[in-house]
PDB file of C-alpha atoms in Angstrom:
ATOM      1  CA  MET S   1     190.573 216.532 220.595  1.00 38.00           C
ATOM      2  CA  SER S   2     189.732 214.253 223.705  1.00 37.00           C
ATOM      3  CA  THR S   3     188.772 215.900 227.297  1.00 36.00           C
ATOM      4  CA  THR S   4     188.901 214.820 230.589  1.00 36.00           C
ATOM      5  CA  THR S   5     187.027 214.551 233.510  1.00 33.00           C
ATOM      6  CA  THR S   6     186.587 217.806 235.341  1.00 33.00           C
ATOM      7  CA  THR S   7     188.357 216.888 238.129  1.00 33.00           C
ATOM      8  CA  THR S   8     191.545 217.146 236.077  1.00 37.00           C
ATOM      9  CA  ALA S   9     191.593 219.847 233.041  1.00 40.00           C
ATOM     10  CA  THR S  10     190.758 219.611 229.292  1.00 39.00           C
ATOM     11  CA  THR S  11     193.320 221.701 227.190  1.00 44.00           C
ATOM     12  CA  THR S  12     190.203 222.792 224.498  1.00 40.00           C
ATOM     13  CA  LEU S  13     189.884 226.539 224.312  1.00 43.00           C
ATOM     14  CA  GLU S  14     186.099 226.353 225.722  1.00 39.00           C
ATOM     15  CA  ALA S  15     187.470 223.995 228.854  1.00 41.00           C
ATOM     16  CA  GLU S  16     190.019 227.090 229.843  1.00 43.00           C
ATOM     17  CA  GLN S  17     187.015 229.053 230.211  1.00 41.00           C
ATOM     18  CA  GLN S  18     185.186 226.993 232.563  1.00 41.00           C
ATOM     19  CA  PRO S  19     184.502 228.718 235.752  1.00 39.00           C
ATOM     20  CA  GLN S  20     184.736 225.321 238.030  1.00 39.00           C
ATOM     21  CA  ASN S  21     188.301 224.645 237.138  1.00 40.00           C
ATOM     22  CA  ARG S  22     190.176 227.513 238.463  1.00 42.00           C
ATOM     23  CA  LEU S  23     193.234 228.337 240.352  1.00 41.00           C
ATOM     24  CA  ASN S  24     192.994 228.654 244.230  1.00 46.00           C
ATOM     25  CA  GLY S  25     193.793 232.273 244.031  1.00 65.00           C
ATOM     26  CA  THR S  26     190.950 232.969 241.424  1.00 79.00           C
ATOM     27  CA  SER S  27     189.700 235.572 243.400  1.00 85.00           C
ATOM     28  CA  GLU S  28     193.236 237.267 243.474  1.00 89.00           C
ATOM     29  CA  PHE S  29     193.676 236.423 239.758  1.00 92.00           C
ATOM     30  CA  PHE S  30     190.081 238.433 238.936  1.00 91.00           C
ATOM     31  CA  GLU S  31     191.486 241.645 241.092  1.00 91.00           C
ATOM     32  CA  ASP S  32     194.961 241.169 238.873  1.00 94.00           C
ATOM     33  CA  VAL S  33     192.906 241.601 235.677  1.00 93.00           C
ATOM     34  CA  HIS S  34     190.424 243.952 236.974  1.00 88.00           C
ATOM     35  CA  PHE S  35     187.397 242.909 234.623  1.00 93.00           C
ATOM     36  CA  LEU S  36     183.944 243.960 234.761  1.00 94.00           C
ATOM     37  CA  GLY S  37     180.905 241.355 234.760  1.00 95.00           C
ATOM     38  CA  ASP S  38     177.543 241.132 235.674  1.00 95.00           C
ATOM     39  CA  ALA S  39     175.910 241.713 239.026  1.00 95.00           C
ATOM     40  CA  GLU S  40     175.200 238.512 239.838  1.00 94.00           C
ATOM     41  CA  GLY S  41     179.159 236.876 239.566  1.00 89.00           C
ATOM     42  CA  LYS S  42     178.372 234.609 236.419  1.00 93.00           C
ATOM     43  CA  ILE S  43     180.080 236.186 233.979  1.00 95.00           C
ATOM     44  CA  VAL S  44     184.133 236.164 234.461  1.00 93.00           C
ATOM     45  CA  ILE S  45     187.045 236.539 232.831  1.00 94.00           C
ATOM     46  CA  ARG S  46     188.436 232.900 232.140  1.00 95.00           C
ATOM     47  CA  SER S  47     191.660 231.930 234.271  1.00 94.00           C
ATOM     48  CA  PRO S  48     194.670 229.546 234.322  1.00 95.00           C
ATOM     49  CA  PRO S  49     193.269 225.935 235.345  1.00 94.00           C
ATOM     50  CA  THR S  50     194.139 224.133 238.544  1.00 92.00           C
ATOM     51  CA  PHE S  51     195.115 220.286 237.891  1.00 95.00           C
ATOM     52  CA  THR S  52     194.957 217.113 240.321  1.00 94.00           C
ATOM     53  CA  ASN S  53     197.272 215.102 238.240  1.00 96.00           C
ATOM     54  CA  LYS S  54     200.940 216.374 236.698  1.00 97.00           C
ATOM     55  CA  LEU S  55     200.573 214.438 233.875  1.00 97.00           C
ATOM     56  CA  ASP S  56     197.510 217.154 232.833  1.00 97.00           C
ATOM     57  CA  GLU S  57     199.309 220.016 234.244  1.00 98.00           C
ATOM     58  CA  ARG S  58     202.372 218.909 231.652  1.00 98.00           C
ATOM     59  CA  LYS S  59     199.961 218.329 228.652  1.00 98.00           C
ATOM     60  CA  TYR S  60     198.558 222.036 229.275  1.00 98.00           C
ATOM     61  CA  GLN S  61     201.914 223.750 229.712  1.00 98.00           C
ATOM     62  CA  LYS S  62     203.475 221.654 226.774  1.00 98.00           C
ATOM     63  CA  GLU S  63     200.572 223.050 224.189  1.00 98.00           C
ATOM     64  CA  HIS S  64     201.099 226.169 225.355  1.00 98.00           C
ATOM     65  CA  LEU S  65     205.021 226.375 225.057  1.00 98.00           C
ATOM     66  CA  ALA S  66     204.286 224.837 221.445  1.00 98.00           C
ATOM     67  CA  ALA S  67     201.987 227.629 220.884  1.00 98.00           C
ATOM     68  CA  ALA S  68     204.238 230.213 221.674  1.00 98.00           C
ATOM     69  CA  PHE S  69     206.603 229.112 219.248  1.00 98.00           C
ATOM     70  CA  ARG S  70     203.438 229.571 216.495  1.00 98.00           C
ATOM     71  CA  VAL S  71     202.836 233.034 218.210  1.00 98.00           C
ATOM     72  CA  PHE S  72     206.810 233.814 217.674  1.00 98.00           C
ATOM     73  CA  ALA S  73     206.521 233.034 214.133  1.00 98.00           C
ATOM     74  CA  LYS S  74     203.775 234.956 213.110  1.00 98.00           C
ATOM     75  CA  GLN S  75     205.501 237.791 214.976  1.00 98.00           C
ATOM     76  CA  GLY S  76     208.525 237.605 213.146  1.00 97.00           C
ATOM     77  CA  PHE S  77     210.657 236.287 215.690  1.00 97.00           C
ATOM     78  CA  ASP S  78     212.455 233.419 213.623  1.00 95.00           C
ATOM     79  CA  GLU S  79     215.686 234.025 212.362  1.00 94.00           C
ATOM     80  CA  GLY S  80     217.735 230.767 210.916  1.00 94.00           C
ATOM     81  CA  VAL S  81     218.591 228.492 214.057  1.00 94.00           C
ATOM     82  CA  ALA S  82     218.489 231.391 216.339  1.00 94.00           C
ATOM     83  CA  GLY S  83     215.856 231.752 219.027  1.00 96.00           C
ATOM     84  CA  HIS S  84     214.386 229.551 222.333  1.00 98.00           C
ATOM     85  CA  ILE S  85     211.694 229.187 224.756  1.00 98.00           C
ATOM     86  CA  SER S  86     212.224 226.589 227.971  1.00 98.00           C
ATOM     87  CA  LEU S  87     209.635 225.507 229.953  1.00 98.00           C
ATOM     88  CA  ARG S  88     210.624 224.097 233.506  1.00 98.00           C
ATOM     89  CA  ASP S  89     209.233 220.667 234.169  1.00 98.00           C
ATOM     90  CA  PRO S  90     206.499 220.393 236.603  1.00 97.00           C
ATOM     91  CA  ILE S  91     206.879 216.469 237.062  1.00 98.00           C
ATOM     92  CA  ASP S  92     210.895 217.021 237.887  1.00 98.00           C
ATOM     93  CA  PRO S  93     211.674 220.432 237.936  1.00 97.00           C
ATOM     94  CA  HIS S  94     215.330 219.780 237.675  1.00 97.00           C
ATOM     95  CA  ASN S  95     214.199 218.805 234.076  1.00 98.00           C
ATOM     96  CA  PHE S  96     213.146 221.945 231.239  1.00 98.00           C
ATOM     97  CA  TRP S  97     211.204 221.518 227.417  1.00 98.00           C
ATOM     98  CA  ILE S  98     212.725 223.543 224.841  1.00 98.00           C
ATOM     99  CA  ASN S  99     212.522 223.692 221.029  1.00 98.00           C
ATOM    100  CA  PRO S 100     214.820 221.293 218.749  1.00 98.00           C
ATOM    101  CA  LEU S 101     217.618 222.964 217.154  1.00 97.00           C
ATOM    102  CA  SER S 102     216.754 223.491 213.313  1.00 96.00           C
ATOM    103  CA  MET S 103     213.231 223.071 213.205  1.00 98.00           C
ATOM    104  CA  HIS S 104     211.078 226.570 212.491  1.00 98.00           C
ATOM    105  CA  PHE S 105     208.742 227.952 214.800  1.00 98.00           C
ATOM    106  CA  SER S 106     205.994 228.113 212.662  1.00 98.00           C
ATOM    107  CA  MET S 107     206.057 224.226 212.530  1.00 98.00           C
ATOM    108  CA  ILE S 108     206.512 223.311 216.275  1.00 98.00           C
ATOM    109  CA  LYS S 109     203.955 220.763 217.750  1.00 98.00           C
ATOM    110  CA  VAL S 110     203.866 219.406 221.170  1.00 98.00           C
ATOM    111  CA  SER S 111     205.299 216.231 220.161  1.00 98.00           C
ATOM    112  CA  ASP S 112     208.685 217.738 218.774  1.00 98.00           C
ATOM    113  CA  LEU S 113     209.319 219.491 221.945  1.00 98.00           C
ATOM    114  CA  VAL S 114     212.484 218.257 223.818  1.00 98.00           C
ATOM    115  CA  LEU S 115     213.344 217.265 227.452  1.00 98.00           C
ATOM    116  CA  VAL S 116     216.791 218.011 228.983  1.00 98.00           C
ATOM    117  CA  ASN S 117     217.739 217.466 232.013  1.00 98.00           C
ATOM    118  CA  GLU S 118     220.504 219.409 234.367  1.00 95.00           C
ATOM    119  CA  ASN S 119     223.417 218.347 232.076  1.00 96.00           C
ATOM    120  CA  GLY S 120     222.039 219.496 229.083  1.00 96.00           C
ATOM    121  CA  GLN S 121     221.596 215.904 227.878  1.00 98.00           C
ATOM    122  CA  VAL S 122     218.548 214.844 225.896  1.00 98.00           C
ATOM    123  CA  ILE S 123     216.260 212.571 227.755  1.00 98.00           C
ATOM    124  CA  PRO S 124     213.315 210.029 227.133  1.00 98.00           C
ATOM    125  CA  GLY S 125     209.889 211.186 227.145  1.00 97.00           C
ATOM    126  CA  GLY S 126     210.440 214.137 224.743  1.00 98.00           C
ATOM    127  CA  ALA S 127     211.569 213.895 221.087  1.00 98.00           C
ATOM    128  CA  GLN S 128     214.937 212.576 220.818  1.00 98.00           C
ATOM    129  CA  HIS S 129     215.777 215.783 218.733  1.00 98.00           C
ATOM    130  CA  PRO S 130     219.434 217.591 218.933  1.00 98.00           C
ATOM    131  CA  ILE S 131     218.904 221.228 220.909  1.00 98.00           C
ATOM    132  CA  ASN S 132     220.704 224.532 220.737  1.00 96.00           C
ATOM    133  CA  GLY S 133     224.112 224.508 222.986  1.00 96.00           C
ATOM    134  CA  PRO S 134     223.491 228.152 223.645  1.00 95.00           C
ATOM    135  CA  ALA S 135     219.918 227.783 224.853  1.00 96.00           C
ATOM    136  CA  PHE S 136     220.791 224.835 227.230  1.00 97.00           C
ATOM    137  CA  ALA S 137     223.990 227.587 228.636  1.00 96.00           C
ATOM    138  CA  ILE S 138     221.410 230.351 229.315  1.00 97.00           C
ATOM    139  CA  HIS S 139     218.172 228.748 230.246  1.00 98.00           C
ATOM    140  CA  SER S 140     219.740 226.207 232.540  1.00 98.00           C
ATOM    141  CA  GLU S 141     221.129 228.868 234.583  1.00 97.00           C
ATOM    142  CA  ILE S 142     217.933 231.033 234.884  1.00 98.00           C
ATOM    143  CA  HIS S 143     215.949 227.928 235.696  1.00 98.00           C
ATOM    144  CA  LYS S 144     218.829 227.638 238.743  1.00 97.00           C
ATOM    145  CA  ALA S 145     218.844 230.793 239.614  1.00 98.00           C
ATOM    146  CA  ARG S 146     215.440 231.408 239.697  1.00 98.00           C
ATOM    147  CA  PRO S 147     213.180 228.925 240.806  1.00 97.00           C
ATOM    148  CA  ASP S 148     210.084 231.622 240.714  1.00 98.00           C
ATOM    149  CA  LEU S 149     210.477 231.562 237.260  1.00 98.00           C
ATOM    150  CA  ASN S 150     209.099 228.460 234.898  1.00 98.00           C
ATOM    151  CA  ALA S 151     209.486 229.511 231.780  1.00 98.00           C
ATOM    152  CA  ALA S 152     212.307 231.970 229.852  1.00 98.00           C
ATOM    153  CA  CYS S 153     212.095 233.301 225.790  1.00 98.00           C
ATOM    154  CA  HIS S 154     214.952 234.176 224.164  1.00 98.00           C
ATOM    155  CA  ALA S 155     215.026 235.230 220.544  1.00 96.00           C
ATOM    156  CA  HIS S 156     217.060 237.243 217.867  1.00 95.00           C
ATOM    157  CA  SER S 157     213.876 240.046 217.233  1.00 97.00           C
ATOM    158  CA  VAL S 158     214.675 243.003 215.031  1.00 98.00           C
ATOM    159  CA  TYR S 159     213.373 246.059 217.754  1.00 98.00           C
ATOM    160  CA  GLY S 160     215.207 243.839 220.709  1.00 98.00           C
ATOM    161  CA  LYS S 161     218.390 243.455 219.067  1.00 97.00           C
ATOM    162  CA  ALA S 162     218.789 247.148 217.654  1.00 98.00           C
ATOM    163  CA  PHE S 163     217.987 248.632 221.074  1.00 98.00           C
ATOM    164  CA  SER S 164     220.271 246.239 222.789  1.00 98.00           C
ATOM    165  CA  CYS S 165     223.261 247.959 221.217  1.00 97.00           C
ATOM    166  CA  PHE S 166     222.329 250.987 223.549  1.00 97.00           C
ATOM    167  CA  GLY S 167     223.544 248.812 226.576  1.00 97.00           C
ATOM    168  CA  ARG S 168     220.492 250.332 228.744  1.00 97.00           C
ATOM    169  CA  PRO S 169     216.937 249.486 229.733  1.00 98.00           C
ATOM    170  CA  ILE S 170     213.743 251.532 227.908  1.00 98.00           C
ATOM    171  CA  GLU S 171     212.507 254.690 229.669  1.00 98.00           C
ATOM    172  CA  MET S 172     209.307 254.710 231.364  1.00 98.00           C
ATOM    173  CA  ILE S 173     207.691 257.135 228.262  1.00 98.00           C
ATOM    174  CA  TYR S 174     204.608 255.585 227.737  1.00 97.00           C
ATOM    175  CA  GLN S 175     201.814 253.789 229.309  1.00 97.00           C
ATOM    176  CA  ASP S 176     203.176 250.351 227.761  1.00 98.00           C
ATOM    177  CA  ALA S 177     206.565 250.642 228.912  1.00 98.00           C
ATOM    178  CA  LEU S 178     205.521 250.768 232.840  1.00 98.00           C
ATOM    179  CA  ARG S 179     204.886 246.812 232.436  1.00 98.00           C
ATOM    180  CA  PHE S 180     209.033 247.095 232.896  1.00 98.00           C
ATOM    181  CA  TYR S 181     208.765 249.859 235.499  1.00 98.00           C
ATOM    182  CA  ASN S 182     211.918 248.160 237.849  1.00 98.00           C
ATOM    183  CA  ASP S 183     211.212 245.122 236.183  1.00 98.00           C
ATOM    184  CA  LEU S 184     214.101 244.890 233.292  1.00 98.00           C
ATOM    185  CA  ALA S 185     217.814 244.463 234.180  1.00 98.00           C
ATOM    186  CA  VAL S 186     220.861 244.984 231.219  1.00 98.00           C
ATOM    187  CA  TYR S 187     223.573 242.457 230.837  1.00 97.00           C
ATOM    188  CA  ASN S 188     226.107 245.021 230.215  1.00 96.00           C
ATOM    189  CA  ARG S 189     229.263 242.952 228.903  1.00 94.00           C
ATOM    190  CA  TYR S 190     229.229 241.172 225.446  1.00 93.00           C
ATOM    191  CA  GLY S 191     230.792 238.142 225.513  1.00 85.00           C
ATOM    192  CA  GLY S 192     230.313 236.495 222.089  1.00 87.00           C
ATOM    193  CA  THR S 193     228.297 233.584 221.336  1.00 87.00           C
ATOM    194  CA  VAL S 194     227.069 231.913 224.779  1.00 87.00           C
ATOM    195  CA  ILE S 195     228.914 228.423 224.975  1.00 85.00           C
ATOM    196  CA  SER S 196     229.390 227.896 228.279  1.00 90.00           C
ATOM    197  CA  THR S 197     227.161 227.791 231.275  1.00 94.00           C
ATOM    198  CA  GLU S 198     229.281 230.131 233.008  1.00 94.00           C
ATOM    199  CA  GLU S 199     228.120 232.787 230.957  1.00 95.00           C
ATOM    200  CA  GLY S 200     224.648 232.147 231.323  1.00 96.00           C
ATOM    201  CA  ALA S 201     225.368 232.352 234.985  1.00 96.00           C
ATOM    202  CA  ARG S 202     226.319 235.537 234.245  1.00 96.00           C
ATOM    203  CA  ILE S 203     223.074 236.231 232.733  1.00 97.00           C
ATOM    204  CA  ALA S 204     221.274 234.904 235.319  1.00 97.00           C
ATOM    205  CA  LYS S 205     223.040 237.211 237.934  1.00 97.00           C
ATOM    206  CA  ALA S 206     222.275 239.739 235.514  1.00 97.00           C
ATOM    207  CA  LEU S 207     218.524 239.231 236.029  1.00 98.00           C
ATOM    208  CA  GLY S 208     218.738 239.335 239.611  1.00 97.00           C
ATOM    209  CA  PRO S 209     216.267 237.955 242.212  1.00 97.00           C
ATOM    210  CA  THR S 210     213.049 239.970 240.824  1.00 97.00           C
ATOM    211  CA  CYS S 211     213.444 241.224 237.347  1.00 98.00           C
ATOM    212  CA  ARG S 212     211.623 239.298 234.690  1.00 98.00           C
ATOM    213  CA  SER S 213     213.282 240.623 232.007  1.00 98.00           C
ATOM    214  CA  VAL S 214     217.159 241.584 230.658  1.00 98.00           C
ATOM    215  CA  ILE S 215     218.141 243.059 227.743  1.00 98.00           C
ATOM    216  CA  LEU S 216     221.706 241.479 226.469  1.00 98.00           C
ATOM    217  CA  GLN S 217     223.649 244.505 225.201  1.00 97.00           C
ATOM    218  CA  ASN S 218     225.102 243.812 221.853  1.00 97.00           C
ATOM    219  CA  HIS S 219     222.763 240.742 221.395  1.00 97.00           C
ATOM    220  CA  GLY S 220     219.198 240.936 222.262  1.00 97.00           C
ATOM    221  CA  MET S 221     216.785 240.453 225.022  1.00 98.00           C
ATOM    222  CA  ILE S 222     215.594 237.700 227.820  1.00 98.00           C
ATOM    223  CA  THR S 223     211.709 237.802 228.819  1.00 98.00           C
ATOM    224  CA  CYS S 224     210.594 235.114 232.134  1.00 98.00           C
ATOM    225  CA  GLY S 225     207.530 234.261 233.763  1.00 98.00           C
ATOM    226  CA  LYS S 226     205.707 232.057 236.048  1.00 98.00           C
ATOM    227  CA  THR S 227     203.936 230.695 233.156  1.00 98.00           C
ATOM    228  CA  VAL S 228     205.500 230.185 229.422  1.00 98.00           C
ATOM    229  CA  ASP S 229     202.029 232.683 228.612  1.00 98.00           C
ATOM    230  CA  GLU S 230     203.509 235.238 230.590  1.00 98.00           C
ATOM    231  CA  ALA S 231     207.180 235.306 229.685  1.00 98.00           C
ATOM    232  CA  ALA S 232     205.793 235.494 225.871  1.00 98.00           C
ATOM    233  CA  PHE S 233     204.060 237.993 225.802  1.00 98.00           C
ATOM    234  CA  LEU S 234     206.408 239.810 227.799  1.00 98.00           C
ATOM    235  CA  PHE S 235     209.024 239.389 225.105  1.00 98.00           C
ATOM    236  CA  ILE S 236     206.470 240.593 222.247  1.00 98.00           C
ATOM    237  CA  ALA S 237     205.889 243.461 224.911  1.00 98.00           C
ATOM    238  CA  LEU S 238     209.204 244.464 224.880  1.00 98.00           C
ATOM    239  CA  ASP S 239     210.244 244.037 221.223  1.00 98.00           C
ATOM    240  CA  ARG S 240     207.376 246.639 220.923  1.00 98.00           C
ATOM    241  CA  CYS S 241     208.950 248.574 223.595  1.00 98.00           C
ATOM    242  CA  CYS S 242     212.211 248.786 222.169  1.00 98.00           C
ATOM    243  CA  HIS S 243     210.606 249.645 218.600  1.00 98.00           C
ATOM    244  CA  ALA S 244     208.207 252.692 220.196  1.00 98.00           C
ATOM    245  CA  GLN S 245     211.506 253.734 222.467  1.00 98.00           C
ATOM    246  CA  MET S 246     213.971 254.173 219.351  1.00 98.00           C
ATOM    247  CA  MET S 247     210.841 255.971 217.403  1.00 98.00           C
ATOM    248  CA  ALA S 248     210.364 258.130 220.415  1.00 97.00           C
ATOM    249  CA  ASN S 249     214.650 258.924 220.398  1.00 97.00           C
ATOM    250  CA  ALA S 250     214.854 260.113 216.701  1.00 97.00           C
ATOM    251  CA  ALA S 251     211.703 262.162 217.195  1.00 96.00           C
ATOM    252  CA  SER S 252     212.944 264.053 219.913  1.00 95.00           C
ATOM    253  CA  GLY S 253     214.720 267.179 220.022  1.00 94.00           C
ATOM    254  CA  PRO S 254     214.450 271.148 221.183  1.00 95.00           C
ATOM    255  CA  GLY S 255     210.825 271.607 221.916  1.00 94.00           C
ATOM    256  CA  TRP S 256     209.996 267.906 221.766  1.00 96.00           C
ATOM    257  CA  GLU S 257     211.629 266.621 224.900  1.00 96.00           C
ATOM    258  CA  LYS S 258     210.435 263.262 226.479  1.00 96.00           C
ATOM    259  CA  ILE S 259     208.270 263.401 229.713  1.00 97.00           C
ATOM    260  CA  LEU S 260     209.014 261.034 231.766  1.00 97.00           C
ATOM    261  CA  ILE S 261     205.927 259.318 233.506  1.00 98.00           C
ATOM    262  CA  ASN S 262     206.639 260.038 237.567  1.00 97.00           C
ATOM    263  CA  LYS S 263     207.176 257.146 240.462  1.00 97.00           C
ATOM    264  CA  ALA S 264     203.879 257.042 241.709  1.00 97.00           C
ATOM    265  CA  GLU S 265     201.752 256.436 238.305  1.00 97.00           C
ATOM    266  CA  ALA S 266     204.556 254.347 237.063  1.00 97.00           C
ATOM    267  CA  GLU S 267     204.543 251.562 240.689  1.00 97.00           C
ATOM    268  CA  MET S 268     200.765 251.595 240.174  1.00 96.00           C
ATOM    269  CA  THR S 269     200.452 251.239 236.686  1.00 96.00           C
ATOM    270  CA  HIS S 270     203.037 248.536 236.887  1.00 96.00           C
ATOM    271  CA  LYS S 271     201.145 246.466 239.409  1.00 95.00           C
ATOM    272  CA  LYS S 272     197.751 246.533 237.653  1.00 94.00           C
ATOM    273  CA  SER S 273     199.326 246.030 234.018  1.00 94.00           C
ATOM    274  CA  GLY S 274     202.084 243.971 234.410  1.00 96.00           C
ATOM    275  CA  ASN S 275     201.419 241.727 236.748  1.00 97.00           C
ATOM    276  CA  SER S 276     202.009 238.072 236.039  1.00 97.00           C
ATOM    277  CA  SER S 277     198.209 237.294 236.072  1.00 97.00           C
ATOM    278  CA  LYS S 278     197.312 240.081 233.557  1.00 97.00           C
ATOM    279  CA  MET S 279     200.440 238.891 231.022  1.00 98.00           C
ATOM    280  CA  TRP S 280     198.959 235.489 231.520  1.00 98.00           C
ATOM    281  CA  LEU S 281     195.612 236.675 229.977  1.00 97.00           C
ATOM    282  CA  ALA S 282     197.314 238.434 227.419  1.00 98.00           C
ATOM    283  CA  PHE S 283     198.485 235.922 225.520  1.00 98.00           C
ATOM    284  CA  GLN S 284     195.535 234.230 225.681  1.00 98.00           C
ATOM    285  CA  PRO S 285     194.468 235.562 222.484  1.00 98.00           C
ATOM    286  CA  TYR S 286     197.660 234.633 220.486  1.00 98.00           C
ATOM    287  CA  PHE S 287     197.122 231.061 221.561  1.00 98.00           C
ATOM    288  CA  ASP S 288     193.472 231.216 220.474  1.00 98.00           C
ATOM    289  CA  GLN S 289     194.605 232.519 217.160  1.00 98.00           C
ATOM    290  CA  ALA S 290     197.244 229.997 217.116  1.00 98.00           C
ATOM    291  CA  VAL S 291     195.431 227.112 217.784  1.00 98.00           C
ATOM    292  CA  LYS S 292     192.864 228.122 215.521  1.00 98.00           C
ATOM    293  CA  GLU S 293     194.879 228.576 212.330  1.00 98.00           C
ATOM    294  CA  ASP S 294     196.310 224.967 212.757  1.00 98.00           C
ATOM    295  CA  PRO S 295     194.945 222.681 215.787  1.00 98.00           C
ATOM    296  CA  SER S 296     197.817 219.909 214.791  1.00 97.00           C
ATOM    297  CA  LEU S 297     200.101 222.377 217.036  1.00 98.00           C
ATOM    298  CA  LEU S 298     198.633 220.386 220.081  1.00 98.00           C
ATOM    299  CA  GLU S 299     199.719 216.913 218.780  1.00 98.00           C
TER     300      GLU S 299
END
């Protein structure tokens, strides 16, 4: 795998860990992930790279998007042609990258990613493959409504769709759920398969101006983020939270009542454990694993 100069960015695992290639908000990132290093400050946790060239930034983001599909396959989030992850293009933010229709998540490479414009048309620059119509209807409206979010994930995961039938958010009954404290919306209707941007707009409206995730009643869930890493990890986390919630519901009864975490601890933990920096970092072990298992996904 080739590298670039340190003035742009490389995409090897080693380059992602180089301290000289950091975002401007490095100190803030380090505070968000609250790691411990050495007394001299030489030992630091890896953080997202910064770029002087938009093409390099696009390449890096597409590599993480391709890896996210591999991770979703490994998590069992694949089901036929259902499921999609989108990434706003860093060069033209009106366009976004998405997976081709009818390609298994476990096979997707960078070169398979499709670039779509705001009219739902596949355009040059990416793979020339058809895309999922409902995917465009949903993702295009989320990208329009939330310029602060650059990636969105939707898949028909078992626990996500099972929990969605309740049409309600998860409860704050364990630490990991606090990643979604006051950060999880519910779209409390089911309008059938999403075939129109009008339905996508209603989903985006349900997501609201601040939440990153939404439960789609009788359907499943969508998670979003500033980076595809953040959005992908939130999806993994929310699916597991749905699983844990249903297990807690099944076990609860007289003498085994659920205990909710109080507001102060919930707010503090959400800020420390659910912030965008922590979510980006949480996805990196999955990225590492996917690339190690099949480096060709970066091609």
